[in-house]
Coordinates of C-alpha atoms and ligand atoms in Angstrom, one line a residue:
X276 CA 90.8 73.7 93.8
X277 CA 94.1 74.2 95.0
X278 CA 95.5 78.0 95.4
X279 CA 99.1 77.9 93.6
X280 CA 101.3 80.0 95.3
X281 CA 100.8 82.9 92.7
X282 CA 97.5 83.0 93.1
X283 CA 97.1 82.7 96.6
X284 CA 96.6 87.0 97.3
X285 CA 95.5 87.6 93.9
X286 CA 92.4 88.7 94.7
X287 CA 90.8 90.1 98.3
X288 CA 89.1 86.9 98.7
X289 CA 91.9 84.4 98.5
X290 CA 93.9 87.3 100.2
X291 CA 92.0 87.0 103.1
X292 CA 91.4 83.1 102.9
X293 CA 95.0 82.6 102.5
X294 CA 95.7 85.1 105.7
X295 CA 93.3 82.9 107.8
X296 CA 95.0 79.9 107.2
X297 CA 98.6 81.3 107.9
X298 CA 97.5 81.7 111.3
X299 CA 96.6 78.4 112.0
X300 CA 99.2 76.8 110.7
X301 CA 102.0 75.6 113.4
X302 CA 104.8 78.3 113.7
X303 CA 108.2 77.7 115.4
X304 CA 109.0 81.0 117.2
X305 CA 112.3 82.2 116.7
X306 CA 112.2 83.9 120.2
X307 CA 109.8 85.6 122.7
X308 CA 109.3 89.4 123.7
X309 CA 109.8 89.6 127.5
X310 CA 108.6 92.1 130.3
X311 CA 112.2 93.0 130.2
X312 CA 112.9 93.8 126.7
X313 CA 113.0 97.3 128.0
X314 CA 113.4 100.4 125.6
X315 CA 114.8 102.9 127.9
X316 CA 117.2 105.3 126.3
X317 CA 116.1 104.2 122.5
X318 CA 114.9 106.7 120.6
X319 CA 111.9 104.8 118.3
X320 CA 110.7 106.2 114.9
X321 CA 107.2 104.6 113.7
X322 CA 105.5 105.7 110.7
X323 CA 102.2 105.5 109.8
X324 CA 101.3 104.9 112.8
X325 CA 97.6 107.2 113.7
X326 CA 96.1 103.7 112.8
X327 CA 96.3 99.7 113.3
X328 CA 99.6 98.4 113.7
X329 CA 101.6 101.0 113.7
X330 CA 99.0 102.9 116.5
X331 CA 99.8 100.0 118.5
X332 CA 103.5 99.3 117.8
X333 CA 104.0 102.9 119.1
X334 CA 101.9 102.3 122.5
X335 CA 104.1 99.1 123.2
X336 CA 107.6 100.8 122.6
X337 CA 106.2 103.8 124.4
X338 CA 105.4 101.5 127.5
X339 CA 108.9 100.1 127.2
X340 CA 110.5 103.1 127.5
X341 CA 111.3 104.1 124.7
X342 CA 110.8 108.0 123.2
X343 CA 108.6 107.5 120.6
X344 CA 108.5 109.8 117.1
X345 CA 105.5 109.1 114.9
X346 CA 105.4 110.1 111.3
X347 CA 101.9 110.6 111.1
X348 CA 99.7 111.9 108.0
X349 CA 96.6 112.4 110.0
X350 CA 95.6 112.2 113.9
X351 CA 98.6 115.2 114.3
X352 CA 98.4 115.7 117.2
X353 CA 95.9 114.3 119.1
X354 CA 96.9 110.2 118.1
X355 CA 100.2 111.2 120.4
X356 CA 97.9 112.5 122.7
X357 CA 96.0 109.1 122.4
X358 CA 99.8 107.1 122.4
X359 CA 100.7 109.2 126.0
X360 CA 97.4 108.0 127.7
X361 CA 97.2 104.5 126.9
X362 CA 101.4 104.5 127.8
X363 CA 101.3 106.4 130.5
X364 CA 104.7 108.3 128.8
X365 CA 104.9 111.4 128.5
X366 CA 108.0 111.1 125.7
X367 CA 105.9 110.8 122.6
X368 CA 106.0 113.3 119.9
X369 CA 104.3 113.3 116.6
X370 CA 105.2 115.0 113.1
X371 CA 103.3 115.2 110.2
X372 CA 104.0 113.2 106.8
X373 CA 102.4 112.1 103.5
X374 CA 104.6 109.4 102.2
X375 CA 103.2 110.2 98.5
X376 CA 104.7 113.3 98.6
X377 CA 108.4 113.9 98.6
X378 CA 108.0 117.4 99.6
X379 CA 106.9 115.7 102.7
X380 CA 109.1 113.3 103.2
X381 CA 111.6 115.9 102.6
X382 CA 110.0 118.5 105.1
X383 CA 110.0 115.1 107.5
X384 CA 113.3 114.6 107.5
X385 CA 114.3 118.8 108.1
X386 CA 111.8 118.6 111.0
X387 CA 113.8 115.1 112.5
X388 CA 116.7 117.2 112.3
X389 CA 115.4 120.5 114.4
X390 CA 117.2 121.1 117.8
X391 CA 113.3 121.7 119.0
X392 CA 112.0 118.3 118.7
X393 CA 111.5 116.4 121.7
X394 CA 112.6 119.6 123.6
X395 CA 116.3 118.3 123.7
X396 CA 117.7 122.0 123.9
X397 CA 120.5 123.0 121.2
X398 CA 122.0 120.6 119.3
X399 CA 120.1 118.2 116.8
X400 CA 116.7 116.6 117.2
X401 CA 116.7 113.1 119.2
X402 CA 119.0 110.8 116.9
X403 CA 116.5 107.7 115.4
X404 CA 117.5 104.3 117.1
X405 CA 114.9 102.2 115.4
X406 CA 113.0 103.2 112.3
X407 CA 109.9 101.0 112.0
X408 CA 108.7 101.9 108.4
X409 CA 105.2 100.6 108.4
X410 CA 103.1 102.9 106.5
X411 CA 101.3 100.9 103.6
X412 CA 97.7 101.1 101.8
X413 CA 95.4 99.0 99.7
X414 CA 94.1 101.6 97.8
X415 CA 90.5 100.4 95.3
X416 CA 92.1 102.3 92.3
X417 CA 94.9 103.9 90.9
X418 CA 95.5 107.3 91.8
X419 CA 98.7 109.9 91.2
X420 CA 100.8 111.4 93.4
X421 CA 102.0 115.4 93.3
X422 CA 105.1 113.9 91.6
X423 CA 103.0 111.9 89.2
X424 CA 103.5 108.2 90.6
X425 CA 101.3 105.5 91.2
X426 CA 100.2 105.6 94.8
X427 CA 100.6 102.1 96.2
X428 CA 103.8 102.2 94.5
X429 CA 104.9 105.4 96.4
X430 CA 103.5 104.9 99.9
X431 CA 104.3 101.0 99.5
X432 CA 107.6 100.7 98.4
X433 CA 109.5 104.2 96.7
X434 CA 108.9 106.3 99.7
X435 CA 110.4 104.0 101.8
X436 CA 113.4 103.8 99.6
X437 CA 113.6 107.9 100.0
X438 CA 113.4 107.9 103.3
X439 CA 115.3 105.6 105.0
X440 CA 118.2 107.4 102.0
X441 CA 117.8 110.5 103.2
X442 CA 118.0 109.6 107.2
X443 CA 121.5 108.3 106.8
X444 CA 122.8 111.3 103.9
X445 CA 121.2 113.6 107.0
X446 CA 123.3 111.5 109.6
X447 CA 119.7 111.4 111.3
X448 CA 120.7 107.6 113.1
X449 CA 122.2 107.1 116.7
X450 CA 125.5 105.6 114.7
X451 CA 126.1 109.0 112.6
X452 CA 124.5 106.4 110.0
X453 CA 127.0 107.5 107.1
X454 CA 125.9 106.0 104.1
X455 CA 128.9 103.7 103.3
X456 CA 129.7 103.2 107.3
X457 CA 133.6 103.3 107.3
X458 CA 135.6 100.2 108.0
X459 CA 137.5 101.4 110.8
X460 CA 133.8 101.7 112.7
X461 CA 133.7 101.0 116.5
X462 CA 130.7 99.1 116.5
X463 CA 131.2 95.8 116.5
X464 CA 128.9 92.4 116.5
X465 CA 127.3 92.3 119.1
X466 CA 126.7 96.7 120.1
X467 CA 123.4 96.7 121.3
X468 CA 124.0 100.4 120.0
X469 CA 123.7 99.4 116.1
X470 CA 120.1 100.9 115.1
X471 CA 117.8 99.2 113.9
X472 CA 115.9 99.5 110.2
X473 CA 113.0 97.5 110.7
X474 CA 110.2 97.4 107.7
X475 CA 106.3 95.7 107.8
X476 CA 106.2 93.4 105.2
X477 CA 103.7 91.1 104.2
X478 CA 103.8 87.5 102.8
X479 CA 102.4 88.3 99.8
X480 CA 105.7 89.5 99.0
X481 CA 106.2 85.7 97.1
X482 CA 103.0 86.0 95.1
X483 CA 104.6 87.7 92.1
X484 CA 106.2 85.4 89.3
X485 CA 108.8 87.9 88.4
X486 CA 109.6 91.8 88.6
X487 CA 108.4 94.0 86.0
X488 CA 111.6 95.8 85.1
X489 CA 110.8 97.9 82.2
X490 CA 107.1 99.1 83.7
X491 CA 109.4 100.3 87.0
X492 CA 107.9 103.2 88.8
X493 CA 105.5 103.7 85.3
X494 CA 102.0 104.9 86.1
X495 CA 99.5 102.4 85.6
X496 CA 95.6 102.5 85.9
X497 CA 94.0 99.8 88.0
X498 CA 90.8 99.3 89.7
X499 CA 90.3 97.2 93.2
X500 CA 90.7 93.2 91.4
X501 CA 94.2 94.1 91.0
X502 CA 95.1 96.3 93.6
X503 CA 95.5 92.9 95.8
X504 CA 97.8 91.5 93.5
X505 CA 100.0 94.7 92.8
X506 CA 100.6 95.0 96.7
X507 CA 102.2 91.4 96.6
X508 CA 104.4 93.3 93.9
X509 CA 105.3 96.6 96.1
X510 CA 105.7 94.2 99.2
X511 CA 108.0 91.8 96.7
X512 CA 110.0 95.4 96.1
X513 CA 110.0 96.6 99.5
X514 CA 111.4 92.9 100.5
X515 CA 114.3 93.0 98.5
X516 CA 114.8 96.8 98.8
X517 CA 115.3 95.6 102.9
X518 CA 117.7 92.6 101.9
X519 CA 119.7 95.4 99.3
X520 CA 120.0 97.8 101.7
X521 CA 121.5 95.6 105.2
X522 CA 124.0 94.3 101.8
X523 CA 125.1 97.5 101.7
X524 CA 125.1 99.0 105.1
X525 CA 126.7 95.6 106.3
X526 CA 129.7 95.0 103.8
X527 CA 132.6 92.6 105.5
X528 CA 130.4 90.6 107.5
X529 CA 130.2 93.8 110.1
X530 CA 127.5 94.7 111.2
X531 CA 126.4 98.6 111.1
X532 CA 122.6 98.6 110.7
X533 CA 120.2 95.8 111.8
X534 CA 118.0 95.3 108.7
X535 CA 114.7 93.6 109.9
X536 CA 111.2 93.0 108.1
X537 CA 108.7 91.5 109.0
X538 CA 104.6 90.1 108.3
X539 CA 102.5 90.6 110.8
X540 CA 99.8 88.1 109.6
X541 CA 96.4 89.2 108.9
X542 CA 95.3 91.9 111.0
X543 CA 92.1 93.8 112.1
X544 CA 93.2 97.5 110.9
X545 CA 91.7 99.9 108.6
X546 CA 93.7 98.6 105.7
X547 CA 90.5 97.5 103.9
X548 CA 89.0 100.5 104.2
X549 CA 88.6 101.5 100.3
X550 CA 87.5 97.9 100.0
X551 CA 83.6 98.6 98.2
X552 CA 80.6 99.9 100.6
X553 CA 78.4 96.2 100.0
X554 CA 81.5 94.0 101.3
X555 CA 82.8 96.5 104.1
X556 CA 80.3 94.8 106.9
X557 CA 81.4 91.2 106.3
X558 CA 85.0 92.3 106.2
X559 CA 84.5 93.8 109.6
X560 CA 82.9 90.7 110.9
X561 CA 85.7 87.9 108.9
X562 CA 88.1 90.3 110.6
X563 CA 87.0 91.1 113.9
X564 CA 86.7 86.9 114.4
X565 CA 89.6 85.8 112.9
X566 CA 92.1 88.3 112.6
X567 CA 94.6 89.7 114.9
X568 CA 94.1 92.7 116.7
X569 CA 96.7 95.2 116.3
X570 CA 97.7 94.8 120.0
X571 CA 98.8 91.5 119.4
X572 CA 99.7 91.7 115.3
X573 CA 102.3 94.2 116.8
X574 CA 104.4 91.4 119.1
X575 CA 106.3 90.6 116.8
X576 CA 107.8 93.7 115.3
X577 CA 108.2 94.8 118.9
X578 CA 110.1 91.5 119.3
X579 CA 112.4 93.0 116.7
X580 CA 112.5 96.8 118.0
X581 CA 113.5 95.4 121.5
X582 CA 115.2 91.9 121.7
X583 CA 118.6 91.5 122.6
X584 CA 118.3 88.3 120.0
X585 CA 119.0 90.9 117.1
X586 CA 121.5 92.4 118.2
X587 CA 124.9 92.7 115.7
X588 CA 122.1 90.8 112.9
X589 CA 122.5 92.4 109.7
X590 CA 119.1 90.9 108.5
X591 CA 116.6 89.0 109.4
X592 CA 112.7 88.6 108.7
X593 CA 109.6 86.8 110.5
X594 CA 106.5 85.9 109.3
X595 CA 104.4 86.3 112.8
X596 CA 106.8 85.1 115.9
X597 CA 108.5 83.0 112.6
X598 CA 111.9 83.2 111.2
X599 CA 111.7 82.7 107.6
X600 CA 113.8 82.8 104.2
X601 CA 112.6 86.0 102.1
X602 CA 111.6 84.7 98.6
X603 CA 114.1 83.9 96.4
X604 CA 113.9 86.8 94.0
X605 CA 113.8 89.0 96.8
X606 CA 116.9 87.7 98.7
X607 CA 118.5 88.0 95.0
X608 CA 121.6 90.1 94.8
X609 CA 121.1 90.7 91.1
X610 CA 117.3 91.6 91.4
X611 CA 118.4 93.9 94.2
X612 CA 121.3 96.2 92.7
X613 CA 118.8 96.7 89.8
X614 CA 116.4 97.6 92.1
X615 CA 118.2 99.9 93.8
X616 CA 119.6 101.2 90.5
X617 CA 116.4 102.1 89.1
X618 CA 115.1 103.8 92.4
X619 CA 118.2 105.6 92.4
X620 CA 117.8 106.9 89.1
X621 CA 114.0 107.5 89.3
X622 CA 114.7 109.5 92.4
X623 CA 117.5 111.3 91.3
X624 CA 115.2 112.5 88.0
X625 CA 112.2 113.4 90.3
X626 CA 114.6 114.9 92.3
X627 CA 116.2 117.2 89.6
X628 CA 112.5 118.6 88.6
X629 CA 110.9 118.5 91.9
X630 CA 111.6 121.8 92.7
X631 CA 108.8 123.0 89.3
X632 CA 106.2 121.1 91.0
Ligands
LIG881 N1 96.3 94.5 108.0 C1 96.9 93.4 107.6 O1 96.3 92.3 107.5 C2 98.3 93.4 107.1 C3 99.0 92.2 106.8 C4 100.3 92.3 106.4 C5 101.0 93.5 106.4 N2 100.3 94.6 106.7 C6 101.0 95.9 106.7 O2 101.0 96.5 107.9 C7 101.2 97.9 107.7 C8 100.2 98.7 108.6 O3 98.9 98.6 108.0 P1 97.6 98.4 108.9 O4 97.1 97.0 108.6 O5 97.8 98.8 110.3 O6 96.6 99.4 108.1 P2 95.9 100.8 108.6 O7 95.2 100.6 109.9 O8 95.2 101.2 107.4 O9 97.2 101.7 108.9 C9 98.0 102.2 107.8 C10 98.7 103.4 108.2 O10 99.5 103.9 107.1 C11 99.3 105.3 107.0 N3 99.4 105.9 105.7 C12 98.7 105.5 104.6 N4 99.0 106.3 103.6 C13 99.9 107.2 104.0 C14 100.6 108.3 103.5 N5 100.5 108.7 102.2 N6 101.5 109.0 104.3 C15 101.6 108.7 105.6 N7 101.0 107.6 106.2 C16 100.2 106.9 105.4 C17 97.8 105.5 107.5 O11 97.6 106.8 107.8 P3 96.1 107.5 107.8 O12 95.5 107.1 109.1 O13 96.4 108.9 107.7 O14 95.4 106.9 106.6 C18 97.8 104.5 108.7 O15 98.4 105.2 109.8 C19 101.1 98.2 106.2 O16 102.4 98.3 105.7 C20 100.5 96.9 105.7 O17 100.8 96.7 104.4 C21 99.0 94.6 107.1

């Protein structure tokens, strides 16, 4: 039987079936990374990054150069430690955050913006050049956050959409990152100066039929059958989130933030790790053979941290070394304003009674 496209990560079995085929397909490249995409000078925030992809990311932009902030809910600090060795840089620093808490990501964001990190003497924390927002679970059930969320739906997508918010309101980017960037801005196409926003995506962004409006950032129970399936959703919220937001960093064709997102393909990580105790061997073993390891899953969003080829692009997004189109609802400006809308006003109400929790 043929897999229709909105079945094809509906459960961890064709999940993992589908991700093994992806790879051998034949890919065009859009580009290569080089010895000489250096990252000298470039200050590089990756989050969730004491694991898998993002452990690695932040090894290969360290080794470039790069100073290297990781937003880090566990391993603090000894997966900087861990980051420095494997390197050999000294410049890697590590704060603590848990994305399903915007306390946290709050707290995060004051602790960017202390004249102590990174040792830079008075003045502000180092300024973010590239953001890589990779953070992202498969969790077997539902579970609530402090601020009464659904957890996939927080780490997944809504954090992100706090986050990368509250960065430019707190000026936190190496442009002053204001959040409508003025018109009479000096960067032009072409500034290899304009950060970067680069998010980890995953194909199964284009599994879901249609966005569930009304259900928007609702609690919902679920148990590990449909946990697959509603992180195709998140991913398909996160996607157009990333095409929303270069809309409106980027208006009149300028170019002020480079939007990039990105699947790495199936990878050998720990994201199956709430995956049930009797299937956690021969997950190890399908992964271990045909999955990437994170070393190499991580080329590509490297590719996008470091390559001259993006700079002055307002968005862009790969599937492996791959330029693709985003799915159709995603690259949606309709679906995206409401979108934005409704994560506006969800964080805007959480906001208002945060302080009682
Ligand atoms: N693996 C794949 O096949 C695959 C395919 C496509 C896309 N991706 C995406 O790649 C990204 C990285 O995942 P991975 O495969 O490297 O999995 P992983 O090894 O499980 O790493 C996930 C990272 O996210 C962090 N994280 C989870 N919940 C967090 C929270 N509440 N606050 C802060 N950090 C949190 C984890 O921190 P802890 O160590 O503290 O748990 C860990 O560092 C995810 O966005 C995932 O969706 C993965």
């Amino acid at each position: 039987m043929e897999v229709t496209r909105q079945k094809k990560y509906n459960n961890p079995v064709t999940a993992t079936l589908t991700g093994i085929s992806d790879l051998f397909r034949k890919h065009v490249p859009a580009g290569e990374l080089k010895p000489s995409d250096r990252l000298e000078g470039k200050t590089v925030l990756v989050d969730g990054s004491s694991s898998g992809l993002g452990f690695a990311i932040a090894v290969d932009v360290a080794r470039r150069g790069a100073r290297v902030i990781m937003a880090c809910r566990s391993g603090v600090p000894e997966m900087a430690e861990k980051v420095k060795k494997l390197s050999g840089s000294p410049d890697v620093h590590i704060l603590h955050v848990d994305f399903s808490d915007i306390r946290s990501i709050k707290q995060l964001v004051v602790n960017l913006r202390s004249p102590s990190l990174c040792g830079d003497g008075p003045g502000e924390g180092s300024k973010i050049d590239i953001l890589i927002c990779n953070a992202g679970i498969v969790p077997k059930e539902s579970r609530k956050t402090p601020q009464g969320l659904e957890e996939m739906f927080m780490v997944n997508y809504f954090s992100k959409f706090i986050f990368v918010n509250l960065l430019i309101e707190n000026q936190c980017f190496s442009n002053g990152g204001t959040a409508l960037p003025d018109r009479n801005s000096k960067l032009e196409i072409g500034n290899s100066n304009i950060p970067r926003i680069i998010f980890i995506a995953s194909e199964s962004h284009r599994n879901p039929e249609k966005f569930e409006w009304n259900d928007f950032g609702k609690y919902r129970d679920y148990k590990i059958g449909k946990s697959i399936e509603l992180y195709g959703y998140y991913k398909l919220l996160l996607t157009t989130f990333s095409v929303e937001l270069s809309r409106r960093l980027n208006p009149d064709c300028k170019t002020n933030f480079s939007v990039l997102s990105m699947c790495p393909g199936p990878v050998n990580s720990n994201i199956a790790r709430e995956a049930p105790k009797a299937f956690i061997p021969l997950l190890k073993t399908v992964f271990g053979i045909f999955f990437k390891s994170p070393a190499k899953a991580a080329i590509p969003a490297v590719y996008l941290a470091a390559s001259k080829d993006f700079n002055g692009i307002p968005f862009d997004y790969l599937f492996l070394m791959s330029r693709k189109e985003v799915d159709e609802k995603a690259a949606d400006p309709e679906n995206g304003k409401r979108l934005w809308d409704l994560s506006q006003n969800l964080w805007k109400e959480l906001d208002g009674s945060y302080r009682h929790y």
